[in-house]
Structures are given as C-alpha cells and as structure tokens.
Amino acid sequence: MELQKARVAVLAENLYQELELWYPVLRLREAGVKVTIVGSRAGEVYGSKLGYPAVAEVGIADVSADDFDAVIVPGGFSPEYLRREPRFVELVRTLNDRGAPVAAICHAGWLLASADIVKGRAVTSVPVIKDDVIHAGGDWRNEAVVVDGNLITSQLPNDLPQFLARILNALADSSSEGGDVPAVVRDATPSSAVYRAAAIVKNRAAGPGSANYRAYAVTGA
C-alpha cells in the first residue's frame, strides 16, 4: 500500500502515555499517512498520565473498521478505559479478523485480551501485565517488539522507534489499496500536540446515585 493512502486509527482515552500516543501520530503524519485520533466522543479532551492533553478528532460511534487500514493502541492506563467500551473492542477485533495491522504497546495488551485476539500468538507488553496476556492465551515474549502476522506489540516508550518502523513496514507491505476517507474523518480538525494548558483528569458518577465513576479531563482548571 502507498503510505499516502493508508488510514490509521490511534485510540485515545484518559491516562494515556504521552509518547505512546503522540510519537505514532506525528511519525505517521510525517510519512504521509492519514492518522485519526479516535476517542469516546468527538472533541473530547483526554489527559495523559502527566496532564498532556489530546483531543479526539472523531468519536468511536461515528466510525467503523471499514474506515481504517490499521489501528494503534497506546499504553498508559487508557486501555483500561478503552476496553470498557464495546465499540473499541469490536473495532480492534474486526480489523484483526480482516488481517489489518493491529499495533499495541505497553498496557494496550489489556484491550487485546478483551478483544480475544492474542490466543496462541507471540506477543509482548509491559512486563507488569504479562500475566494478563498469558491468561488470555498469548505466548508472551520479553522482547522490545514482537510481530506475529498482522499483530505488532511492543513494551515501553524507549521501543517506539522500532515499533513504528514495524508499523510502517506492515502498512507498506499491506495488500490493501486504502479507501475513501469518510466525511466525519475528512472534516475533523486535526488534533495538535501543541497546547496552552495541562489537562486535569477528574472523576464523576456514571449516573445519578451510581457508585461507578467515569474519568473525564478538563484543561486550565
């Protein structure tokens, strides 16, 4: 596939790891790839573990697996939130079933486990969740980057150059010809790594009288 025709979703939620989201976004943009930051809701701000904001360009309900040729799942603690939304799980599972590149780093193994796509496959993750990956059936390897077919996994921010090199190779080697960019993606304002105020992650009840909480982020407060 020509990189300029590739469409890649990068998934965002609160408490993501800064480098693991922005390094792929910027590196792929540099290569001419159409990168879309997909969050729970379009325009919602997500705060990283250190307060670095990212704004979702589109919401998960507004897109489908047909809109993308690959997906990247950053780490940090955001995969814990991503796996709670069935549409994120389904997006990852559907792209994997199609043989499209599925790339995950650090704690993103949590989402892969929920999507049930690591069983019998060589995979890595940040070592602290290796038990989770093994219990999901993965053949966990203590390596910086592991590639098993369309599945590309990595461990830590220091591994990002190797991780992105494998992702770019997978896109270039893909037999997909790319596709049309849907209007919701084409018309979205690209999220910028430049920001004026840090994002503060807070929590609120999921509903009236609920003991369950949902994280949200605000800027400059």
mmCIF file of C-alpha atoms in Angstrom:
data_model
loop_
_atom_site.group_PDB
_atom_site.id
_atom_site.type_symbol
_atom_site.label_atom_id
_atom_site.label_comp_id
_atom_site.label_asym_id
_atom_site.label_seq_id
_atom_site.Cartn_x
_atom_site.Cartn_y
_atom_site.Cartn_z
ATOM 1 C CA MET A 1 0.000 0.000 0.000
ATOM 2 C CA GLU A 2 1.148 3.534 -0.661
ATOM 3 C CA LEU A 3 1.584 5.196 2.718
ATOM 4 C CA GLN A 4 -0.270 8.274 1.499
ATOM 5 C CA LYS A 5 -3.358 6.084 1.026
ATOM 6 C CA ALA A 6 -3.174 4.409 4.445
ATOM 7 C CA ARG A 7 -5.787 5.282 7.059
ATOM 8 C CA VAL A 8 -4.788 4.613 10.660
ATOM 9 C CA ALA A 9 -6.818 4.990 13.855
ATOM 10 C CA VAL A 10 -4.981 5.863 17.076
ATOM 11 C CA LEU A 11 -7.180 5.213 20.104
ATOM 12 C CA ALA A 12 -7.309 7.741 22.946
ATOM 13 C CA GLU A 13 -8.663 7.727 26.458
ATOM 14 C CA ASN A 14 -7.708 9.297 29.761
ATOM 15 C CA LEU A 15 -4.374 8.471 31.416
ATOM 16 C CA TYR A 16 -2.691 7.534 28.150
ATOM 17 C CA GLN A 17 1.122 7.514 27.996
ATOM 18 C CA GLU A 18 2.277 10.699 26.286
ATOM 19 C CA LEU A 19 4.949 9.355 23.955
ATOM 20 C CA GLU A 20 2.983 6.237 23.073
ATOM 21 C CA LEU A 21 0.192 8.334 21.569
ATOM 22 C CA TRP A 22 1.989 11.341 20.122
ATOM 23 C CA TYR A 23 5.071 9.608 18.726
ATOM 24 C CA PRO A 24 2.968 7.368 16.415
ATOM 25 C CA VAL A 25 0.661 10.235 15.439
ATOM 26 C CA LEU A 26 3.499 12.574 14.484
ATOM 27 C CA ARG A 27 5.708 9.907 12.886
ATOM 28 C CA LEU A 28 2.886 8.608 10.700
ATOM 29 C CA ARG A 29 1.807 12.115 9.724
ATOM 30 C CA GLU A 30 5.404 12.751 8.715
ATOM 31 C CA ALA A 31 5.237 9.696 6.436
ATOM 32 C CA GLY A 32 2.052 10.975 4.776
ATOM 33 C CA VAL A 33 -0.334 8.547 6.489
ATOM 34 C CA LYS A 34 -3.859 9.752 7.280
ATOM 35 C CA VAL A 35 -3.946 9.437 11.070
ATOM 36 C CA THR A 36 -7.145 9.881 13.067
ATOM 37 C CA ILE A 37 -7.294 10.123 16.858
ATOM 38 C CA VAL A 38 -10.427 8.228 17.873
ATOM 39 C CA GLY A 39 -11.922 8.757 21.319
ATOM 40 C CA SER A 40 -15.183 8.039 23.053
ATOM 41 C CA ARG A 41 -16.609 11.333 21.799
ATOM 42 C CA ALA A 42 -15.500 13.745 19.086
ATOM 43 C CA GLY A 43 -13.933 16.891 20.515
ATOM 44 C CA GLU A 44 -13.465 15.418 23.980
ATOM 45 C CA VAL A 45 -10.196 16.212 25.748
ATOM 46 C CA TYR A 46 -8.185 13.343 27.228
ATOM 47 C CA GLY A 47 -5.470 13.887 29.791
ATOM 48 C CA SER A 48 -2.316 11.808 29.807
ATOM 49 C CA LYS A 49 -0.737 10.381 32.933
ATOM 50 C CA LEU A 50 1.205 13.655 33.237
ATOM 51 C CA GLY A 51 -1.545 16.006 32.081
ATOM 52 C CA TYR A 52 -0.671 16.255 28.363
ATOM 53 C CA PRO A 53 -3.977 16.826 26.514
ATOM 54 C CA ALA A 54 -5.149 15.106 23.351
ATOM 55 C CA VAL A 55 -8.405 15.927 21.605
ATOM 56 C CA ALA A 56 -10.396 13.214 19.867
ATOM 57 C CA GLU A 57 -10.898 14.063 16.211
ATOM 58 C CA VAL A 58 -13.818 11.643 15.889
ATOM 59 C CA GLY A 59 -15.911 9.561 18.260
ATOM 60 C CA ILE A 60 -15.930 5.781 18.156
ATOM 61 C CA ALA A 61 -19.676 5.752 17.394
ATOM 62 C CA ASP A 62 -19.074 7.799 14.239
ATOM 63 C CA VAL A 63 -16.627 5.421 12.529
ATOM 64 C CA SER A 64 -16.271 1.727 11.711
ATOM 65 C CA ALA A 65 -13.478 -0.716 10.939
ATOM 66 C CA ASP A 66 -14.155 -0.117 7.231
ATOM 67 C CA ASP A 67 -12.856 3.430 7.660
ATOM 68 C CA PHE A 68 -9.342 2.282 8.601
ATOM 69 C CA ASP A 69 -6.493 0.142 7.330
ATOM 70 C CA ALA A 70 -4.808 -0.260 10.742
ATOM 71 C CA VAL A 71 -5.198 0.613 14.406
ATOM 72 C CA ILE A 72 -2.681 1.640 17.072
ATOM 73 C CA VAL A 73 -3.455 1.298 20.770
ATOM 74 C CA PRO A 74 -1.225 3.438 23.007
ATOM 75 C CA GLY A 75 -0.474 2.344 26.548
ATOM 76 C CA GLY A 76 -0.541 4.035 29.898
ATOM 77 C CA PHE A 77 -3.742 3.269 31.773
ATOM 78 C CA SER A 78 -6.037 4.340 28.902
ATOM 79 C CA PRO A 79 -6.571 0.734 27.702
ATOM 80 C CA GLU A 80 -8.399 0.084 30.982
ATOM 81 C CA TYR A 81 -10.965 2.672 29.890
ATOM 82 C CA LEU A 82 -10.946 1.665 26.222
ATOM 83 C CA ARG A 83 -11.804 -1.957 26.998
ATOM 84 C CA ARG A 84 -14.963 -0.834 28.830
ATOM 85 C CA GLU A 85 -16.449 0.469 25.562
ATOM 86 C CA PRO A 86 -17.594 -2.471 23.390
ATOM 87 C CA ARG A 87 -17.168 -0.446 20.200
ATOM 88 C CA PHE A 88 -13.422 -0.064 20.777
ATOM 89 C CA VAL A 89 -13.154 -3.783 21.430
ATOM 90 C CA GLU A 90 -15.119 -4.555 18.276
ATOM 91 C CA LEU A 91 -13.011 -2.176 16.168
ATOM 92 C CA VAL A 92 -9.804 -3.930 17.216
ATOM 93 C CA ARG A 93 -11.297 -7.404 16.778
ATOM 94 C CA THR A 94 -12.743 -6.645 13.346
ATOM 95 C CA LEU A 95 -9.516 -5.162 11.998
ATOM 96 C CA ASN A 96 -7.597 -8.152 13.320
ATOM 97 C CA ASP A 97 -10.043 -10.589 11.705
ATOM 98 C CA ARG A 98 -9.534 -8.745 8.435
ATOM 99 C CA GLY A 99 -5.768 -9.188 8.718
ATOM 100 C CA ALA A 100 -5.121 -5.453 9.050
ATOM 101 C CA PRO A 101 -2.176 -4.307 11.172
ATOM 102 C CA VAL A 102 -3.103 -4.116 14.849
ATOM 103 C CA ALA A 103 -0.381 -2.431 16.896
ATOM 104 C CA ALA A 104 -0.337 -2.208 20.688
ATOM 105 C CA ILE A 105 2.251 -1.034 23.187
ATOM 106 C CA CYS A 106 2.713 -1.180 26.951
ATOM 107 C CA HIS A 107 -0.606 -1.746 28.801
ATOM 108 C CA ALA A 108 -2.509 -1.964 25.496
ATOM 109 C CA GLY A 109 -2.379 -5.739 25.931
ATOM 110 C CA TRP A 110 -5.420 -5.284 28.173
ATOM 111 C CA LEU A 111 -7.513 -4.243 25.160
ATOM 112 C CA LEU A 112 -6.092 -7.049 23.023
ATOM 113 C CA ALA A 113 -7.074 -9.534 25.736
ATOM 114 C CA SER A 114 -10.623 -8.159 25.838
ATOM 115 C CA ALA A 115 -10.798 -8.432 22.048
ATOM 116 C CA ASP A 116 -9.665 -12.069 22.370
ATOM 117 C CA ILE A 117 -7.015 -11.826 19.654
ATOM 118 C CA VAL A 118 -3.826 -12.975 21.435
ATOM 119 C CA LYS A 119 -4.660 -16.646 21.926
ATOM 120 C CA GLY A 120 -1.854 -18.812 20.545
ATOM 121 C CA ARG A 121 0.102 -15.815 19.246
ATOM 122 C CA ALA A 122 3.545 -14.437 20.051
ATOM 123 C CA VAL A 123 3.049 -11.149 21.845
ATOM 124 C CA THR A 124 4.696 -8.749 24.260
ATOM 125 C CA SER A 125 3.597 -5.944 26.570
ATOM 126 C CA VAL A 126 4.889 -4.008 29.523
ATOM 127 C CA PRO A 127 6.104 -6.819 31.824
ATOM 128 C CA VAL A 128 3.742 -5.935 34.692
ATOM 129 C CA ILE A 129 0.734 -7.177 32.673
ATOM 130 C CA LYS A 130 2.368 -10.260 31.189
ATOM 131 C CA ASP A 131 0.191 -12.486 33.405
ATOM 132 C CA ASP A 132 -2.933 -10.891 31.909
ATOM 133 C CA VAL A 133 -1.646 -11.550 28.393
ATOM 134 C CA ILE A 134 -0.651 -15.128 29.230
ATOM 135 C CA HIS A 135 -4.042 -15.828 30.814
ATOM 136 C CA ALA A 136 -5.636 -14.559 27.589
ATOM 137 C CA GLY A 137 -3.681 -17.278 25.748
ATOM 138 C CA GLY A 138 -0.762 -15.218 24.463
ATOM 139 C CA ASP A 139 2.764 -16.591 24.046
ATOM 140 C CA TRP A 140 4.405 -13.710 25.917
ATOM 141 C CA ARG A 141 7.949 -12.769 24.900
ATOM 142 C CA ASN A 142 10.306 -10.455 26.780
ATOM 143 C CA GLU A 143 11.329 -8.531 23.660
ATOM 144 C CA ALA A 144 11.136 -4.869 22.653
ATOM 145 C CA VAL A 145 8.898 -5.580 19.655
ATOM 146 C CA VAL A 146 7.157 -8.793 18.634
ATOM 147 C CA VAL A 147 5.444 -9.329 15.282
ATOM 148 C CA ASP A 148 3.070 -12.239 14.728
ATOM 149 C CA GLY A 149 1.341 -11.868 11.389
ATOM 150 C CA ASN A 150 -0.670 -8.651 11.480
ATOM 151 C CA LEU A 151 -0.224 -8.250 15.249
ATOM 152 C CA ILE A 152 2.568 -5.865 16.301
ATOM 153 C CA THR A 153 3.233 -5.456 20.013
ATOM 154 C CA SER A 154 5.829 -3.559 21.988
ATOM 155 C CA GLN A 155 6.829 -2.911 25.584
ATOM 156 C CA LEU A 156 7.909 0.617 26.512
ATOM 157 C CA PRO A 157 8.380 4.187 25.207
ATOM 158 C CA ASN A 158 12.070 3.542 24.501
ATOM 159 C CA ASP A 159 10.937 0.902 21.995
ATOM 160 C CA LEU A 160 8.864 3.345 19.926
ATOM 161 C CA PRO A 161 11.373 3.786 17.057
ATOM 162 C CA GLN A 162 11.414 0.010 16.446
ATOM 163 C CA PHE A 163 7.660 -0.194 16.979
ATOM 164 C CA LEU A 164 6.912 2.487 14.378
ATOM 165 C CA ALA A 165 9.390 1.005 11.912
ATOM 166 C CA ARG A 166 7.462 -2.279 12.056
ATOM 167 C CA ILE A 167 4.143 -0.474 11.689
ATOM 168 C CA LEU A 168 5.347 1.441 8.639
ATOM 169 C CA ASN A 169 6.682 -1.779 7.111
ATOM 170 C CA ALA A 170 3.356 -3.514 7.733
ATOM 171 C CA LEU A 171 1.444 -0.698 6.049
ATOM 172 C CA ALA A 172 3.810 -0.656 3.072
ATOM 173 C CA ASP A 173 3.544 -4.449 2.711
ATOM 174 C CA SER A 174 -0.250 -4.490 3.076
ATOM 175 C CA SER A 175 -2.220 -5.706 0.083
ATOM 176 C CA SER A 176 -4.940 -3.190 0.904
ATOM 177 C CA GLU A 177 -5.315 -0.335 -1.540
ATOM 178 C CA GLY A 178 -6.668 2.006 1.095
ATOM 179 C CA GLY A 179 -10.050 3.558 0.692
ATOM 180 C CA ASP A 180 -12.101 6.684 0.862
ATOM 181 C CA VAL A 181 -11.818 8.774 3.991
ATOM 182 C CA PRO A 182 -15.337 9.231 5.403
ATOM 183 C CA ALA A 183 -16.631 12.774 5.704
ATOM 184 C CA VAL A 184 -16.567 12.642 9.508
ATOM 185 C CA VAL A 185 -12.827 11.956 9.354
ATOM 186 C CA ARG A 186 -12.077 14.252 6.411
ATOM 187 C CA ASP A 187 -13.843 17.201 8.025
ATOM 188 C CA ALA A 188 -12.372 16.733 11.503
ATOM 189 C CA THR A 189 -9.887 19.281 12.810
ATOM 190 C CA PRO A 190 -6.530 17.545 13.303
ATOM 191 C CA SER A 191 -5.539 17.320 16.950
ATOM 192 C CA SER A 192 -2.327 19.181 17.696
ATOM 193 C CA ALA A 193 0.476 18.268 20.068
ATOM 194 C CA VAL A 194 0.732 21.961 20.913
ATOM 195 C CA TYR A 195 -1.280 23.036 23.947
ATOM 196 C CA ARG A 196 -1.652 26.027 26.248
ATOM 197 C CA ALA A 197 -2.914 24.375 29.416
ATOM 198 C CA ALA A 198 -2.443 20.988 31.000
ATOM 199 C CA ALA A 199 -5.350 18.566 31.233
ATOM 200 C CA ILE A 200 -6.508 17.516 34.672
ATOM 201 C CA VAL A 201 -8.206 14.137 34.935
ATOM 202 C CA LYS A 202 -11.201 14.066 37.285
ATOM 203 C CA ASN A 203 -13.995 11.598 38.042
ATOM 204 C CA ARG A 204 -17.760 11.861 38.156
ATOM 205 C CA ALA A 205 -20.539 9.405 38.865
ATOM 206 C CA ALA A 206 -21.684 7.386 35.877
ATOM 207 C CA GLY A 207 -25.249 8.374 36.699
ATOM 208 C CA PRO A 208 -27.478 9.687 39.492
ATOM 209 C CA GLY A 209 -26.866 7.692 42.661
ATOM 210 C CA SER A 210 -24.309 5.484 40.911
ATOM 211 C CA ALA A 211 -21.263 4.166 42.757
ATOM 212 C CA ASN A 212 -19.494 3.740 39.410
ATOM 213 C CA TYR A 213 -17.378 6.565 38.082
ATOM 214 C CA ARG A 214 -16.161 7.775 34.714
ATOM 215 C CA ALA A 215 -12.936 9.700 34.251
ATOM 216 C CA TYR A 216 -13.020 12.973 32.334
ATOM 217 C CA ALA A 217 -10.483 15.709 31.691
ATOM 218 C CA VAL A 218 -10.605 19.492 31.869
ATOM 219 C CA THR A 219 -7.981 21.996 30.783
ATOM 220 C CA GLY A 220 -6.783 25.025 32.671
ATOM 221 C CA ALA A 221 -8.729 24.154 35.831
#
